[in-house]
Structure formats: structure tokens, C-alpha cells
Coordinates of N, CA and C in Angstrom, one line a residue:
A88 N 18.7 1.3 -33.6 CA 19.1 2.7 -33.8 C 20.3 2.8 -34.7
L89 N 21.2 1.9 -34.6 CA 22.4 2.0 -35.5 C 22.1 1.8 -36.9
I90 N 21.1 0.9 -37.1 CA 20.7 0.6 -38.5 C 20.1 1.8 -39.2
H91 N 19.4 2.6 -38.5 CA 18.7 3.8 -39.0 C 19.6 5.0 -39.1
G92 N 20.9 4.8 -38.6 CA 21.8 5.9 -38.6 C 21.6 7.0 -37.5
L93 N 20.9 6.6 -36.4 CA 20.6 7.6 -35.4 C 21.8 7.7 -34.4
N94 N 22.5 6.6 -34.2 CA 23.6 6.6 -33.2 C 23.1 7.1 -31.9
R95 N 23.8 8.1 -31.3 CA 23.5 8.6 -30.0 C 22.3 9.5 -30.0
H96 N 21.9 10.0 -31.2 CA 20.8 10.9 -31.2 C 19.4 10.2 -31.0
Y97 N 19.5 8.9 -31.0 CA 18.3 8.1 -30.7 C 17.6 8.5 -29.4
Y98 N 18.5 8.8 -28.4 CA 18.0 9.0 -27.0 C 17.5 10.5 -26.9
S99 N 17.8 11.3 -27.8 CA 17.4 12.7 -27.6 C 16.2 13.1 -28.5
I100 N 15.6 12.1 -29.1 CA 14.4 12.4 -29.9 C 13.3 12.8 -28.9
A101 N 12.6 13.9 -29.2 CA 11.5 14.4 -28.3 C 10.3 13.6 -28.7
I102 N 9.6 13.0 -27.7 CA 8.4 12.3 -27.9 C 7.3 13.1 -27.3
D103 N 6.4 13.5 -28.1 CA 5.3 14.3 -27.6 C 4.0 13.8 -28.2
Y104 N 3.1 13.4 -27.3 CA 1.8 12.9 -27.8 C 0.8 13.4 -26.9
R105 N -0.2 14.0 -27.4 CA -1.3 14.6 -26.6 C -2.6 13.8 -26.9
K106 N -3.3 13.6 -25.8 CA -4.6 12.8 -25.9 C -5.7 13.9 -25.8
N107 N -6.8 13.6 -26.5 CA -7.9 14.5 -26.3 C -8.7 14.1 -25.1
Q108 N -9.7 14.8 -24.8 CA -10.5 14.6 -23.5 C -11.2 13.3 -23.5
L109 N -11.7 12.8 -24.6 CA -12.4 11.5 -24.7 C -11.4 10.4 -24.5
E110 N -10.2 10.5 -25.0 CA -9.2 9.4 -24.8 C -8.8 9.3 -23.4
E111 N -8.6 10.5 -22.7 CA -8.2 10.5 -21.3 C -9.3 9.9 -20.5
K112 N -10.6 10.2 -20.8 CA -11.7 9.6 -20.0 C -11.7 8.1 -20.2
M113 N -11.5 7.6 -21.4 CA -11.5 6.2 -21.7 C -10.4 5.5 -20.9
L114 N -9.2 6.1 -20.9 CA -8.1 5.5 -20.2 C -8.3 5.5 -18.7
L115 N -8.9 6.5 -18.1 CA -9.2 6.6 -16.7 C -10.2 5.5 -16.3
N116 N -11.1 5.2 -17.1 CA -12.1 4.2 -16.8 C -11.7 2.8 -17.1
L117 N -10.5 2.6 -17.6 CA -10.0 1.3 -18.0 C -9.9 0.3 -16.8
N118 N -9.4 0.7 -15.7 CA -9.2 -0.3 -14.6 C -10.2 0.0 -13.5
K119 N -11.3 0.7 -13.8 CA -12.3 1.1 -12.7 C -13.1 -0.1 -12.4
K120 N -13.5 -0.3 -11.2 CA -14.4 -1.4 -10.8 C -15.8 -1.1 -11.2
Q121 N -16.6 -2.1 -11.5 CA -18.0 -1.9 -11.9 C -18.8 -1.6 -10.6
W122 N -20.0 -1.1 -10.8 CA -20.8 -0.7 -9.7 C -21.3 -2.0 -9.0
S123 N -21.4 -3.1 -9.7 CA -21.8 -4.4 -9.0 C -20.7 -5.1 -8.3
H124 N -19.5 -4.6 -8.3 CA -18.4 -5.3 -7.7 C -18.6 -5.4 -6.2
G125 N -19.2 -4.4 -5.6 CA -19.5 -4.5 -4.1 C -20.5 -5.5 -3.8
L126 N -21.4 -5.9 -4.7 CA -22.5 -6.8 -4.4 C -22.0 -8.3 -4.6
A127 N -20.9 -8.5 -5.2 CA -20.4 -9.8 -5.5 C -20.0 -10.5 -4.1
L128 N -20.5 -11.7 -3.9 CA -20.3 -12.4 -2.6 C -19.2 -13.4 -2.8
D129 N -18.4 -13.6 -1.8 CA -17.4 -14.7 -1.7 C -18.2 -16.0 -1.5
S130 N -17.6 -17.1 -1.9 CA -18.3 -18.4 -1.6 C -18.2 -18.6 -0.1
F131 N -19.2 -19.3 0.4 CA -19.3 -19.5 1.8 C -18.1 -20.3 2.4
D132 N -17.6 -21.2 1.6 CA -16.4 -22.0 2.1 C -15.2 -21.1 2.3
T133 N -14.9 -20.2 1.3 CA -13.7 -19.3 1.5 C -14.0 -18.3 2.6
H134 N -15.2 -17.8 2.7 CA -15.5 -16.8 3.8 C -15.4 -17.5 5.1
C135 N -15.9 -18.7 5.3 CA -15.8 -19.4 6.5 C -14.3 -19.7 6.9
S136 N -13.5 -20.2 5.9 CA -12.1 -20.5 6.2 C -11.4 -19.2 6.6
G137 N -11.7 -18.1 5.9 CA -11.1 -16.8 6.3 C -11.4 -16.4 7.7
N138 N -12.7 -16.6 8.1 CA -13.1 -16.3 9.5 C -12.3 -17.2 10.5
Q139 N -12.1 -18.5 10.2 CA -11.4 -19.4 11.0 C -9.9 -18.9 11.2
V140 N -9.3 -18.6 10.1 CA -7.9 -18.1 10.1 C -7.8 -16.8 10.9
A141 N -8.7 -15.9 10.8 CA -8.7 -14.7 11.5 C -8.9 -14.9 13.0
A142 N -9.8 -15.9 13.3 CA -10.1 -16.2 14.7 C -8.8 -16.8 15.4
T143 N -8.1 -17.7 14.7 CA -6.9 -18.3 15.3 C -5.8 -17.2 15.5
K144 N -5.7 -16.3 14.5 CA -4.8 -15.2 14.6 C -5.1 -14.3 15.7
M145 N -6.4 -14.0 15.9 CA -6.8 -13.2 17.1 C -6.5 -13.8 18.4
L146 N -6.7 -15.2 18.5 CA -6.4 -15.9 19.7 C -4.9 -15.8 20.0
K147 N -4.0 -16.0 19.0 CA -2.6 -15.8 19.3 C -2.2 -14.4 19.7
L148 N -2.8 -13.4 19.0 CA -2.5 -12.0 19.3 C -3.0 -11.7 20.7
A149 N -4.2 -12.2 21.1 CA -4.7 -11.9 22.4 C -3.8 -12.5 23.5
E150 N -3.3 -13.7 23.3 CA -2.4 -14.3 24.2 C -1.1 -13.6 24.4
S151 N -0.6 -13.1 23.2 CA 0.7 -12.3 23.3 C 0.4 -11.0 23.9
Y152 N -0.7 -10.4 23.7 CA -1.0 -9.1 24.3 C -1.2 -9.3 25.9
T153 N -1.8 -10.4 26.3 CA -1.9 -10.6 27.7 C -0.5 -10.8 28.4
K154 N 0.3 -11.5 27.7 CA 1.7 -11.7 28.2 C 2.4 -10.4 28.2
S155 N 2.2 -9.5 27.2 CA 2.9 -8.2 27.1 C 2.4 -7.3 28.3
V156 N 1.1 -7.4 28.6 CA 0.6 -6.6 29.7 C 1.2 -7.0 31.1
Q157 N 1.3 -8.3 31.2 CA 1.9 -8.9 32.4 C 3.4 -8.5 32.6
E158 N 4.1 -8.6 31.5 CA 5.5 -8.2 31.5 C 5.7 -6.7 31.8
E159 N 4.7 -5.9 31.3 CA 4.8 -4.5 31.4 C 4.7 -4.1 32.9
Q160 N 4.0 -4.8 33.7 CA 3.9 -4.5 35.1 C 5.2 -4.7 35.9
K161 N 6.1 -5.6 35.3 CA 7.3 -5.9 36.0 C 8.5 -5.0 35.6
L162 N 8.3 -4.3 34.5 CA 9.4 -3.5 33.9 C 9.5 -2.1 34.6
T163 N 10.7 -1.5 34.6 CA 10.9 -0.2 35.1 C 10.5 0.8 34.0
A164 N 10.4 2.1 34.4 CA 10.0 3.2 33.5 C 11.0 3.3 32.3
E165 N 12.2 3.1 32.5 CA 13.2 3.2 31.5 C 13.1 2.0 30.5
Q166 N 12.8 0.8 31.0 CA 12.7 -0.3 30.2 C 11.4 -0.3 29.4
L167 N 10.4 0.4 29.9 CA 9.1 0.5 29.1 C 9.3 1.3 27.9
K168 N 10.2 2.3 27.8 CA 10.4 3.1 26.7 C 10.9 2.3 25.5
T169 N 11.8 1.3 25.7 CA 12.4 0.5 24.6 C 11.8 -0.9 24.5
R170 N 10.7 -1.1 25.1 CA 10.1 -2.5 25.2 C 9.6 -3.0 23.8
H171 N 9.1 -2.1 23.0 CA 8.5 -2.6 21.7 C 9.5 -2.4 20.5
V172 N 10.7 -2.1 20.8 CA 11.7 -1.8 19.7 C 12.0 -3.2 19.0
G173 N 11.8 -3.3 17.7 CA 12.1 -4.5 17.0 C 11.1 -5.6 17.2
K174 N 10.0 -5.4 17.8 CA 8.9 -6.4 18.0 C 7.6 -5.8 17.5
Q175 N 6.7 -6.7 17.1 CA 5.4 -6.3 16.7 C 4.5 -6.0 17.9
D176 N 3.7 -5.0 17.7 CA 2.8 -4.6 18.8 C 1.5 -5.4 18.7
P177 N 1.3 -6.3 19.7 CA 0.2 -7.2 19.5 C -1.2 -6.5 19.6
K178 N -1.2 -5.4 20.4 CA -2.5 -4.7 20.5 C -2.9 -4.1 19.2
R179 N -2.0 -3.5 18.5 CA -2.3 -2.8 17.2 C -2.7 -3.9 16.2
H180 N -1.9 -5.0 16.1 CA -2.3 -6.1 15.2 C -3.6 -6.7 15.5
L181 N -3.9 -6.9 16.8 CA -5.2 -7.4 17.2 C -6.3 -6.5 16.7
E182 N -6.1 -5.2 16.9 CA -7.2 -4.3 16.5 C -7.4 -4.3 15.0
S183 N -6.3 -4.3 14.2 CA -6.5 -4.3 12.8 C -7.1 -5.6 12.3
T184 N -6.8 -6.7 12.9 CA -7.4 -8.0 12.6 C -8.9 -8.0 12.9
V185 N -9.3 -7.5 14.0 CA -10.7 -7.4 14.4 C -11.5 -6.5 13.4
V186 N -10.9 -5.4 13.1 CA -11.6 -4.4 12.2 C -11.8 -5.1 10.8
E187 N -10.7 -5.8 10.3 CA -10.8 -6.4 9.0 C -11.9 -7.5 9.0
L188 N -11.9 -8.3 10.1 CA -12.8 -9.4 10.2 C -14.3 -8.9 10.3
M189 N -14.5 -7.9 11.1 CA -15.8 -7.3 11.2 C -16.3 -6.7 9.9
S190 N -15.4 -6.0 9.2 CA -15.8 -5.4 7.9 C -16.1 -6.4 6.9
N191 N -15.3 -7.5 6.8 CA -15.6 -8.6 5.9 C -16.9 -9.3 6.2
N192 N -17.2 -9.5 7.4 CA -18.5 -10.1 7.8 C -19.7 -9.2 7.6
I193 N -19.5 -7.9 7.8 CA -20.6 -7.0 7.5 C -20.9 -6.9 6.0
V194 N -19.9 -6.8 5.2 CA -20.1 -6.8 3.8 C -20.7 -8.1 3.3
Q195 N -20.3 -9.2 3.8 CA -20.9 -10.5 3.4 C -22.4 -10.6 3.8
A196 N -22.7 -10.1 5.0 CA -24.0 -10.2 5.5 C -24.9 -9.3 4.7
L197 N -24.5 -8.0 4.5 CA -25.3 -7.1 3.7 C -25.5 -7.6 2.3
G198 N -24.4 -8.1 1.7 CA -24.5 -8.6 0.3 C -25.5 -9.8 0.3
T199 N -25.5 -10.6 1.3 CA -26.4 -11.8 1.3 C -27.9 -11.2 1.4
A200 N -28.1 -10.2 2.3 CA -29.4 -9.7 2.5 C -29.9 -9.0 1.2
V201 N -29.1 -8.3 0.5 CA -29.5 -7.6 -0.7 C -29.8 -8.7 -1.8
D202 N -29.0 -9.7 -1.9 CA -29.2 -10.8 -2.8 C -30.5 -11.5 -2.6
E203 N -30.8 -11.7 -1.3 CA -32.0 -12.4 -0.9 C -33.2 -11.6 -1.2
Q204 N -33.2 -10.3 -1.0 CA -34.3 -9.4 -1.4 C -34.5 -9.3 -2.9
A205 N -33.4 -9.3 -3.6 CA -33.5 -9.2 -5.0 C -34.1 -10.4 -5.7
M206 N -33.8 -11.5 -5.1 CA -34.3 -12.8 -5.7 C -35.7 -13.1 -5.3

């Protein structure tokens, strides 16, 4: 900026560029997923290992939820209010893990069935 003699006026230059409708449409479609993206299957090995990881995570969360329910019976009403402060809620995490696992398995099974019918 100093070489061109702009000094501090360099930062006050108004930059105005307008795109036409076709350019906007092109830029909006730049990072869009293809229609066939949903039909792409994971390899069986990665899907199987993901299921195993999710199953062990669900086992740990189920154990911690059981422990949490047992502790809940021993606590007073005032202690129940502040019981989960600063801790993760095992019930909520267990539910989200189950939903994620089920959706992944359903997508994989449907993709396999569509792939099988197509071939």
C-alpha cells in the first residue's frame, strides 16, 4: 500500500462487486452433495468396527446409568437438584448413541438392498 502511495487510505477503499444470478447459482452449488451420495456404502470392515465401538460405548453408558439410578434412590430431594451439575448425563448420551447406531445401520442396510436390486 505504501509503494502505491495509498498510505492510510488503503483501508477506506470501497470494494463493491455484484454477482449475477447465474454466478450466484453456480457458487451455491459448489459444495452441494451429489444425489448419489446417500447411496454410497461404507466398507463392511469400517461399518463393523463402528458398530463394535458403539456397542462398547453403550455398555459403559448403560452401566453408568444403572449406577446413577441406584444412587438416585439414596439421595434426598435437595441433593437430586444438583446431582448432574458438572457431570455428563448417561441417559441422554446413551439415547443419542443408540439413535446414531440405529440410523447408521438402517442407512447401510437400505443402501445394500438398493445396491443388490440394482445389480
